Amino acid sequence: MANKQYLVLARKWRPQAFESVVGQDHITRTLKNAITSGRIHHAFLFIGSRGIGKTTTARILAKALNCLASEEPTAEPCGECSNCEAIAAGNSIDVIEIDGASNNSVEDVRELRDNIRMVPTNARYKVYIIDEVHQLSIAAFNALLKTLEEPPPHAVFILATTEAHKIPATIVSRCQRYDFRRVPVPQIIELLRGILDKEGIAATDEALHAIARAAEGGIRDSESILDELITYCDGEITFKDVFDVLGLVDWQLMHDICDAILAKDVTRQLVLVEEVVTAGKDLTQFVQELLRYFRNLLVSKTANVSELIHLPEEELAALNARAQKISLTNLIRLVEQFAELVNTFDSQLAQRIALESMLIRISKVGVEVSLDTIMEKLIALGQGGLGTGNDGASSATPSAPPATAPRPPATPAPQAATPPPPQAESPPDPTAAAPAESAPAAPAPKARIKVTPENLTRAWGAIITRTSEEDLNLGTWFSRGKALGMEGSTVSLQFSDDNPQAVSFVQDRNNQQAMVEALQRHTTNLESLDITVEEAPATQSRTAASVSSDQPYYPGTNPEEAREVLNDPGVSTVVRVFKGRIADISSVAPTDPLAPDDALDSEE
Ligand SMILES: [Zn+2]
């Protein structure tokens, strides 16, 4: 359907009157007023990014000055007289368009000065439109300055530039300055819709939104994207067409990456990045699109979606479904991480999105985020590792491992095996704040503990904490044992048969091996374990009837004291609010509160 004689839209539909210039009302209104009141300056400076109407406005101004339908300059040039037509076509002998980039020598400007002395042939004014004026050489600027200082009354200069700061102040001060703005998305859409209506071509709203967004406020860019799409599409222009033509990454791939992040599937994430790279997509653009995608997720979770996200229905539904799976805290963290990444790719998009997520944080999740921060601090302090469920008060007990499942020998965290993607240092948890996952970067290795019979109880607590940090499962069962004493490099561990799961776990040879290795990693002098299983004392179950038989063992306290703590309603509330569990119980008052815990770590 593409017409062979096709005239690009930007030229075909170039505005011919001040009223049709889109998005620059502040400028066209001022210009019209100046013309109507007869206060016509001899030099104008048009500043603004490319393709937003500077040259177009300059030509309309030239027509306004020279239109023959009026006795004097008019704010409404007729568009039909010989002058208007010649100017619109770019071949008026009295309106001279100069490209500053290719006519930047002194000779060029001298020639221009000589030319200026001649009175206009068919018009009231000789109009010089110098585009990209910042590219003139210093010598050329000096020559131009002389002209601007004493311009002949029939000369009008319109200087246009994308980079105002490169123009000497002496020039700027002799011009009337006009700052052109990037055009807002709705106005671009309205313009494109108007063009398509005149061309008799259909397009979805979402497609026009996508074009307007991609053009980033530039009229000419939006029109040339539309040009491409008209050539590309047979029927209605759709959202997907825009993606295809612009070489943007397929929307489905965004969903896929999101799903892989939710599933914490690092391999899949890297495979998807590989796909993007292999397809020859621009990574900067991709990262920006990714940020936009997660921003949309955030918006769809927190605000009235239809007004803020302009996507087809089915995409909105897909987005909403995913937004429901991520907690707000994690989503904000994710968006901020992507924004930071985009920042390093140098983009303005990141600023807006950082602002948006901060606003959402302020108004929606202040409490949640601060709790989250507290959790992170607690973990950083090494308080979060002890895996002992509080069956009575907490709904967040760690899931019990299968009692008989042998486990492979523990090896230090295998996370380094697969390189994480740039944003993966704290992958989002699909359910809620995830303490174990969002722990800060791996702490520096701690000094190993020297265990003595005197410090055995405290040292044992520290060993369990460290083991739990590496392997929560192992640490959990480890903690059910009681360190009775030590002889040489062997520590005696006692498990009670009232906890059959723990007994069955520690009797597995693989698990024993893992425990021994943990001892060797974390202590300077323990090499082996002596495990005994003790019958649960009958007296205890009678005198402390309410101590649950599977109440976890807390090294720092006796079972009765522990029971009191576990049954304390205040403690239950804290556990519930923080979605936490009780890691350890110890009494504070009798010991020296200033004694540092790390005193254990005295020896390598
Ligand atoms: Zn005219």
mmCIF file with all atom_site columns, C-alpha atoms in Angstrom, residues 49-196:
data_model
loop_
_atom_site.group_PDB
_atom_site.id
_atom_site.type_symbol
_atom_site.label_atom_id
_atom_site.label_alt_id
_atom_site.label_comp_id
_atom_site.label_asym_id
_atom_site.label_entity_id
_atom_site.label_seq_id
_atom_site.pdbx_PDB_ins_code
_atom_site.Cartn_x
_atom_site.Cartn_y
_atom_site.Cartn_z
_atom_site.occupancy
_atom_site.B_iso_or_equiv
_atom_site.pdbx_formal_charge
_atom_site.auth_seq_id
_atom_site.auth_comp_id
_atom_site.auth_asym_id
_atom_site.auth_atom_id
_atom_site.pdbx_PDB_model_num
ATOM 1   C CA . SER A 1 49  ? 16.338 19.624 21.128 1.00 0.00 ? 49  SER A CA 1
ATOM 2   C CA . ARG A 1 50  ? 16.137 18.381 17.585 1.00 0.00 ? 50  ARG A CA 1
ATOM 3   C CA . GLY A 1 51  ? 12.878 17.785 15.810 1.00 0.00 ? 51  GLY A CA 1
ATOM 4   C CA . ILE A 1 52  ? 10.558 19.742 18.067 1.00 0.00 ? 52  ILE A CA 1
ATOM 5   C CA . GLY A 1 53  ? 9.582  22.590 15.735 1.00 0.00 ? 53  GLY A CA 1
ATOM 6   C CA . LYS A 1 54  ? 12.345 25.207 15.691 1.00 0.00 ? 54  LYS A CA 1
ATOM 7   C CA . THR A 1 55  ? 12.791 25.341 11.913 1.00 0.00 ? 55  THR A CA 1
ATOM 8   C CA . THR A 1 56  ? 9.078  24.957 11.337 1.00 0.00 ? 56  THR A CA 1
ATOM 9   C CA . THR A 1 57  ? 8.377  27.933 13.593 1.00 0.00 ? 57  THR A CA 1
ATOM 10  C CA . ALA A 1 58  ? 11.161 29.912 11.897 1.00 0.00 ? 58  ALA A CA 1
ATOM 11  C CA . ARG A 1 59  ? 9.521  29.406 8.493  1.00 0.00 ? 59  ARG A CA 1
ATOM 12  C CA . ILE A 1 60  ? 6.105  30.377 9.771  1.00 0.00 ? 60  ILE A CA 1
ATOM 13  C CA . LEU A 1 61  ? 7.675  33.505 11.238 1.00 0.00 ? 61  LEU A CA 1
ATOM 14  C CA . ALA A 1 62  ? 9.267  34.251 7.855  1.00 0.00 ? 62  ALA A CA 1
ATOM 15  C CA . LYS A 1 63  ? 5.900  33.877 6.168  1.00 0.00 ? 63  LYS A CA 1
ATOM 16  C CA . ALA A 1 64  ? 4.263  36.074 8.795  1.00 0.00 ? 64  ALA A CA 1
ATOM 17  C CA . LEU A 1 65  ? 6.804  38.808 8.048  1.00 0.00 ? 65  LEU A CA 1
ATOM 18  C CA . ASN A 1 66  ? 6.474  38.564 4.273  1.00 0.00 ? 66  ASN A CA 1
ATOM 19  C CA . CYS A 1 67  ? 2.941  37.383 3.474  1.00 0.00 ? 67  CYS A CA 1
ATOM 20  C CA . LEU A 1 68  ? 1.594  39.398 0.565  1.00 0.00 ? 68  LEU A CA 1
ATOM 21  C CA . ALA A 1 69  ? -2.037 38.976 1.609  1.00 0.00 ? 69  ALA A CA 1
ATOM 22  C CA . SER A 1 70  ? -1.442 41.606 4.235  1.00 0.00 ? 70  SER A CA 1
ATOM 23  C CA . GLU A 1 71  ? -0.146 45.172 3.999  1.00 0.00 ? 71  GLU A CA 1
ATOM 24  C CA . GLU A 1 72  ? 2.165  44.562 6.912  1.00 0.00 ? 72  GLU A CA 1
ATOM 25  C CA . PRO A 1 73  ? 3.518  41.593 8.888  1.00 0.00 ? 73  PRO A CA 1
ATOM 26  C CA . THR A 1 74  ? 0.616  39.379 10.000 1.00 0.00 ? 74  THR A CA 1
ATOM 27  C CA . ALA A 1 75  ? 0.194  36.774 12.699 1.00 0.00 ? 75  ALA A CA 1
ATOM 28  C CA . GLU A 1 76  ? -1.885 34.766 10.253 1.00 0.00 ? 76  GLU A CA 1
ATOM 29  C CA . PRO A 1 77  ? -0.019 34.350 6.956  1.00 0.00 ? 77  PRO A CA 1
ATOM 30  C CA . CYS A 1 78  ? -2.322 33.271 4.135  1.00 0.00 ? 78  CYS A CA 1
ATOM 31  C CA . GLY A 1 79  ? -0.280 30.298 3.021  1.00 0.00 ? 79  GLY A CA 1
ATOM 32  C CA . GLU A 1 80  ? -1.360 30.878 -0.580 1.00 0.00 ? 80  GLU A CA 1
ATOM 33  C CA . CYS A 1 81  ? 0.451  33.972 -1.874 1.00 0.00 ? 81  CYS A CA 1
ATOM 34  C CA . SER A 1 82  ? 3.678  33.554 -3.851 1.00 0.00 ? 82  SER A CA 1
ATOM 35  C CA . ASN A 1 83  ? 5.802  34.468 -0.861 1.00 0.00 ? 83  ASN A CA 1
ATOM 36  C CA . CYS A 1 84  ? 4.039  32.033 1.482  1.00 0.00 ? 84  CYS A CA 1
ATOM 37  C CA . GLU A 1 85  ? 4.308  29.247 -1.070 1.00 0.00 ? 85  GLU A CA 1
ATOM 38  C CA . ALA A 1 86  ? 7.967  29.916 -1.872 1.00 0.00 ? 86  ALA A CA 1
ATOM 39  C CA . ILE A 1 87  ? 8.892  29.995 1.799  1.00 0.00 ? 87  ILE A CA 1
ATOM 40  C CA . ALA A 1 88  ? 6.954  26.796 2.517  1.00 0.00 ? 88  ALA A CA 1
ATOM 41  C CA . ALA A 1 89  ? 8.729  25.112 -0.386 1.00 0.00 ? 89  ALA A CA 1
ATOM 42  C CA . GLY A 1 90  ? 12.090 26.421 0.806  1.00 0.00 ? 90  GLY A CA 1
ATOM 43  C CA . ASN A 1 91  ? 12.918 28.349 -2.367 1.00 0.00 ? 91  ASN A CA 1
ATOM 44  C CA . SER A 1 92  ? 12.225 31.980 -1.534 1.00 0.00 ? 92  SER A CA 1
ATOM 45  C CA . ILE A 1 93  ? 15.127 34.219 -2.550 1.00 0.00 ? 93  ILE A CA 1
ATOM 46  C CA . ASP A 1 94  ? 14.500 36.460 0.427  1.00 0.00 ? 94  ASP A CA 1
ATOM 47  C CA . VAL A 1 95  ? 14.360 33.757 3.060  1.00 0.00 ? 95  VAL A CA 1
ATOM 48  C CA . ILE A 1 96  ? 17.777 32.163 3.268  1.00 0.00 ? 96  ILE A CA 1
ATOM 49  C CA . GLU A 1 97  ? 18.273 28.964 5.213  1.00 0.00 ? 97  GLU A CA 1
ATOM 50  C CA . ILE A 1 98  ? 21.854 28.330 6.241  1.00 0.00 ? 98  ILE A CA 1
ATOM 51  C CA . ASP A 1 99  ? 23.182 25.183 7.855  1.00 0.00 ? 99  ASP A CA 1
ATOM 52  C CA . GLY A 1 100 ? 25.641 26.309 10.504 1.00 0.00 ? 100 GLY A CA 1
ATOM 53  C CA . ALA A 1 101 ? 27.359 22.956 10.393 1.00 0.00 ? 101 ALA A CA 1
ATOM 54  C CA . SER A 1 102 ? 28.461 23.255 6.757  1.00 0.00 ? 102 SER A CA 1
ATOM 55  C CA . ASN A 1 103 ? 28.724 27.046 6.421  1.00 0.00 ? 103 ASN A CA 1
ATOM 56  C CA . ASN A 1 104 ? 30.774 27.822 9.457  1.00 0.00 ? 104 ASN A CA 1
ATOM 57  C CA . SER A 1 105 ? 33.800 29.651 8.072  1.00 0.00 ? 105 SER A CA 1
ATOM 58  C CA . VAL A 1 106 ? 34.538 33.387 8.217  1.00 0.00 ? 106 VAL A CA 1
ATOM 59  C CA . GLU A 1 107 ? 34.169 33.563 4.446  1.00 0.00 ? 107 GLU A CA 1
ATOM 60  C CA . ASP A 1 108 ? 30.679 32.160 4.693  1.00 0.00 ? 108 ASP A CA 1
ATOM 61  C CA . VAL A 1 109 ? 29.682 34.773 7.225  1.00 0.00 ? 109 VAL A CA 1
ATOM 62  C CA . ARG A 1 110 ? 31.360 37.602 5.241  1.00 0.00 ? 110 ARG A CA 1
ATOM 63  C CA . GLU A 1 111 ? 29.440 36.528 2.186  1.00 0.00 ? 111 GLU A CA 1
ATOM 64  C CA . LEU A 1 112 ? 26.333 36.592 4.290  1.00 0.00 ? 112 LEU A CA 1
ATOM 65  C CA . ARG A 1 113 ? 27.144 40.134 5.434  1.00 0.00 ? 113 ARG A CA 1
ATOM 66  C CA . ASP A 1 114 ? 27.596 41.322 1.876  1.00 0.00 ? 114 ASP A CA 1
ATOM 67  C CA . ASN A 1 115 ? 24.354 39.653 0.920  1.00 0.00 ? 115 ASN A CA 1
ATOM 68  C CA . ILE A 1 116 ? 22.518 41.314 3.805  1.00 0.00 ? 116 ILE A CA 1
ATOM 69  C CA . ARG A 1 117 ? 23.154 44.792 2.460  1.00 0.00 ? 117 ARG A CA 1
ATOM 70  C CA . MET A 1 118 ? 20.997 44.074 -0.537 1.00 0.00 ? 118 MET A CA 1
ATOM 71  C CA . VAL A 1 119 ? 17.358 44.943 -0.057 1.00 0.00 ? 119 VAL A CA 1
ATOM 72  C CA . PRO A 1 120 ? 14.828 42.122 -0.367 1.00 0.00 ? 120 PRO A CA 1
ATOM 73  C CA . THR A 1 121 ? 13.579 41.446 -3.850 1.00 0.00 ? 121 THR A CA 1
ATOM 74  C CA . ASN A 1 122 ? 9.944  40.495 -3.371 1.00 0.00 ? 122 ASN A CA 1
ATOM 75  C CA . ALA A 1 123 ? 9.468  40.780 0.335  1.00 0.00 ? 123 ALA A CA 1
ATOM 76  C CA . ARG A 1 124 ? 9.471  43.196 3.252  1.00 0.00 ? 124 ARG A CA 1
ATOM 77  C CA . TYR A 1 125 ? 12.280 41.396 5.076  1.00 0.00 ? 125 TYR A CA 1
ATOM 78  C CA . LYS A 1 126 ? 15.315 39.409 4.233  1.00 0.00 ? 126 LYS A CA 1
ATOM 79  C CA . VAL A 1 127 ? 15.150 36.517 6.713  1.00 0.00 ? 127 VAL A CA 1
ATOM 80  C CA . TYR A 1 128 ? 18.240 34.491 7.579  1.00 0.00 ? 128 TYR A CA 1
ATOM 81  C CA . ILE A 1 129 ? 17.545 31.201 9.272  1.00 0.00 ? 129 ILE A CA 1
ATOM 82  C CA . ILE A 1 130 ? 20.827 29.778 10.586 1.00 0.00 ? 130 ILE A CA 1
ATOM 83  C CA . ASP A 1 131 ? 20.316 26.231 11.803 1.00 0.00 ? 131 ASP A CA 1
ATOM 84  C CA . GLU A 1 132 ? 22.785 24.587 14.204 1.00 0.00 ? 132 GLU A CA 1
ATOM 85  C CA . VAL A 1 133 ? 24.271 28.024 14.765 1.00 0.00 ? 133 VAL A CA 1
ATOM 86  C CA . HIS A 1 134 ? 26.461 26.737 17.610 1.00 0.00 ? 134 HIS A CA 1
ATOM 87  C CA . GLN A 1 135 ? 28.652 25.050 15.010 1.00 0.00 ? 135 GLN A CA 1
ATOM 88  C CA . LEU A 1 136 ? 29.972 28.347 13.638 1.00 0.00 ? 136 LEU A CA 1
ATOM 89  C CA . SER A 1 137 ? 33.655 28.975 14.213 1.00 0.00 ? 137 SER A CA 1
ATOM 90  C CA . ILE A 1 138 ? 34.725 31.695 16.650 1.00 0.00 ? 138 ILE A CA 1
ATOM 91  C CA . ALA A 1 139 ? 35.800 33.885 13.768 1.00 0.00 ? 139 ALA A CA 1
ATOM 92  C CA . ALA A 1 140 ? 32.442 33.358 12.109 1.00 0.00 ? 140 ALA A CA 1
ATOM 93  C CA . PHE A 1 141 ? 30.676 34.265 15.344 1.00 0.00 ? 141 PHE A CA 1
ATOM 94  C CA . ASN A 1 142 ? 32.677 37.487 15.479 1.00 0.00 ? 142 ASN A CA 1
ATOM 95  C CA . ALA A 1 143 ? 31.680 38.359 11.944 1.00 0.00 ? 143 ALA A CA 1
ATOM 96  C CA . LEU A 1 144 ? 28.058 37.523 12.755 1.00 0.00 ? 144 LEU A CA 1
ATOM 97  C CA . LEU A 1 145 ? 28.246 39.679 15.869 1.00 0.00 ? 145 LEU A CA 1
ATOM 98  C CA . LYS A 1 146 ? 29.203 42.744 13.815 1.00 0.00 ? 146 LYS A CA 1
ATOM 99  C CA . THR A 1 147 ? 26.151 42.150 11.655 1.00 0.00 ? 147 THR A CA 1
ATOM 100 C CA . LEU A 1 148 ? 23.901 41.759 14.650 1.00 0.00 ? 148 LEU A CA 1
ATOM 101 C CA . GLU A 1 149 ? 25.271 44.985 16.163 1.00 0.00 ? 149 GLU A CA 1
ATOM 102 C CA . GLU A 1 150 ? 24.262 47.072 13.175 1.00 0.00 ? 150 GLU A CA 1
ATOM 103 C CA . PRO A 1 151 ? 21.701 45.156 11.202 1.00 0.00 ? 151 PRO A CA 1
ATOM 104 C CA . PRO A 1 152 ? 20.066 46.800 8.200  1.00 0.00 ? 152 PRO A CA 1
ATOM 105 C CA . PRO A 1 153 ? 16.399 47.474 8.974  1.00 0.00 ? 153 PRO A CA 1
ATOM 106 C CA . HIS A 1 154 ? 15.181 44.936 6.415  1.00 0.00 ? 154 HIS A CA 1
ATOM 107 C CA . ALA A 1 155 ? 17.148 41.993 7.934  1.00 0.00 ? 155 ALA A CA 1
ATOM 108 C CA . VAL A 1 156 ? 15.823 39.480 10.439 1.00 0.00 ? 156 VAL A CA 1
ATOM 109 C CA . PHE A 1 157 ? 17.977 36.699 11.877 1.00 0.00 ? 157 PHE A CA 1
ATOM 110 C CA . ILE A 1 158 ? 16.561 33.509 13.267 1.00 0.00 ? 158 ILE A CA 1
ATOM 111 C CA . LEU A 1 159 ? 19.303 31.469 14.929 1.00 0.00 ? 159 LEU A CA 1
ATOM 112 C CA . ALA A 1 160 ? 18.421 27.914 15.905 1.00 0.00 ? 160 ALA A CA 1
ATOM 113 C CA . THR A 1 161 ? 20.441 25.601 18.101 1.00 0.00 ? 161 THR A CA 1
ATOM 114 C CA . THR A 1 162 ? 20.268 22.439 20.149 1.00 0.00 ? 162 THR A CA 1
ATOM 115 C CA . GLU A 1 163 ? 23.167 23.590 22.302 1.00 0.00 ? 163 GLU A CA 1
ATOM 116 C CA . ALA A 1 164 ? 22.683 27.062 23.624 1.00 0.00 ? 164 ALA A CA 1
ATOM 117 C CA . HIS A 1 165 ? 25.668 26.924 25.953 1.00 0.00 ? 165 HIS A CA 1
ATOM 118 C CA . LYS A 1 166 ? 28.010 26.817 22.959 1.00 0.00 ? 166 LYS A CA 1
ATOM 119 C CA . ILE A 1 167 ? 26.882 30.210 21.720 1.00 0.00 ? 167 ILE A CA 1
ATOM 120 C CA . PRO A 1 168 ? 28.900 33.236 22.876 1.00 0.00 ? 168 PRO A CA 1
ATOM 121 C CA . ALA A 1 169 ? 27.075 35.386 25.392 1.00 0.00 ? 169 ALA A CA 1
ATOM 122 C CA . THR A 1 170 ? 27.655 38.428 23.186 1.00 0.00 ? 170 THR A CA 1
ATOM 123 C CA . ILE A 1 171 ? 25.481 36.811 20.519 1.00 0.00 ? 171 ILE A CA 1
ATOM 124 C CA . VAL A 1 172 ? 22.834 35.567 22.932 1.00 0.00 ? 172 VAL A CA 1
ATOM 125 C CA . SER A 1 173 ? 22.471 39.008 24.496 1.00 0.00 ? 173 SER A CA 1
ATOM 126 C CA . ARG A 1 174 ? 21.578 40.527 21.112 1.00 0.00 ? 174 ARG A CA 1
ATOM 127 C CA . CYS A 1 175 ? 18.808 38.025 20.439 1.00 0.00 ? 175 CYS A CA 1
ATOM 128 C CA . GLN A 1 176 ? 15.320 37.426 21.712 1.00 0.00 ? 176 GLN A CA 1
ATOM 129 C CA . ARG A 1 177 ? 15.540 34.007 23.246 1.00 0.00 ? 177 ARG A CA 1
ATOM 130 C CA . TYR A 1 178 ? 12.866 31.312 22.843 1.00 0.00 ? 178 TYR A CA 1
ATOM 131 C CA . ASP A 1 179 ? 13.163 27.943 24.579 1.00 0.00 ? 179 ASP A CA 1
ATOM 132 C CA . PHE A 1 180 ? 11.356 25.137 22.791 1.00 0.00 ? 180 PHE A CA 1
ATOM 133 C CA . ARG A 1 181 ? 10.069 22.280 24.919 1.00 0.00 ? 181 ARG A CA 1
ATOM 134 C CA . ARG A 1 182 ? 9.861  18.592 24.374 1.00 0.00 ? 182 ARG A CA 1
ATOM 135 C CA . VAL A 1 183 ? 6.295  17.805 23.494 1.00 0.00 ? 183 VAL A CA 1
ATOM 136 C CA . PRO A 1 184 ? 4.182  15.868 26.022 1.00 0.00 ? 184 PRO A CA 1
ATOM 137 C CA . VAL A 1 185 ? 3.011  12.395 25.031 1.00 0.00 ? 185 VAL A CA 1
ATOM 138 C CA . PRO A 1 186 ? -0.715 13.251 24.813 1.00 0.00 ? 186 PRO A CA 1
ATOM 139 C CA . GLN A 1 187 ? -0.031 16.091 22.377 1.00 0.00 ? 187 GLN A CA 1
ATOM 140 C CA . ILE A 1 188 ? 2.128  13.879 20.184 1.00 0.00 ? 188 ILE A CA 1
ATOM 141 C CA . ILE A 1 189 ? -0.599 11.251 20.176 1.00 0.00 ? 189 ILE A CA 1
ATOM 142 C CA . GLU A 1 190 ? -3.157 13.849 19.189 1.00 0.00 ? 190 GLU A CA 1
ATOM 143 C CA . LEU A 1 191 ? -0.916 15.024 16.366 1.00 0.00 ? 191 LEU A CA 1
ATOM 144 C CA . LEU A 1 192 ? -0.272 11.487 15.096 1.00 0.00 ? 192 LEU A CA 1
ATOM 145 C CA . ARG A 1 193 ? -3.968 10.643 15.320 1.00 0.00 ? 193 ARG A CA 1
ATOM 146 C CA . GLY A 1 194 ? -4.761 13.718 13.258 1.00 0.00 ? 194 GLY A CA 1
ATOM 147 C CA . ILE A 1 195 ? -2.233 12.750 10.582 1.00 0.00 ? 195 ILE A CA 1
ATOM 148 C CA . LEU A 1 196 ? -3.492 9.167  10.430 1.00 0.00 ? 196 LEU A CA 1
#
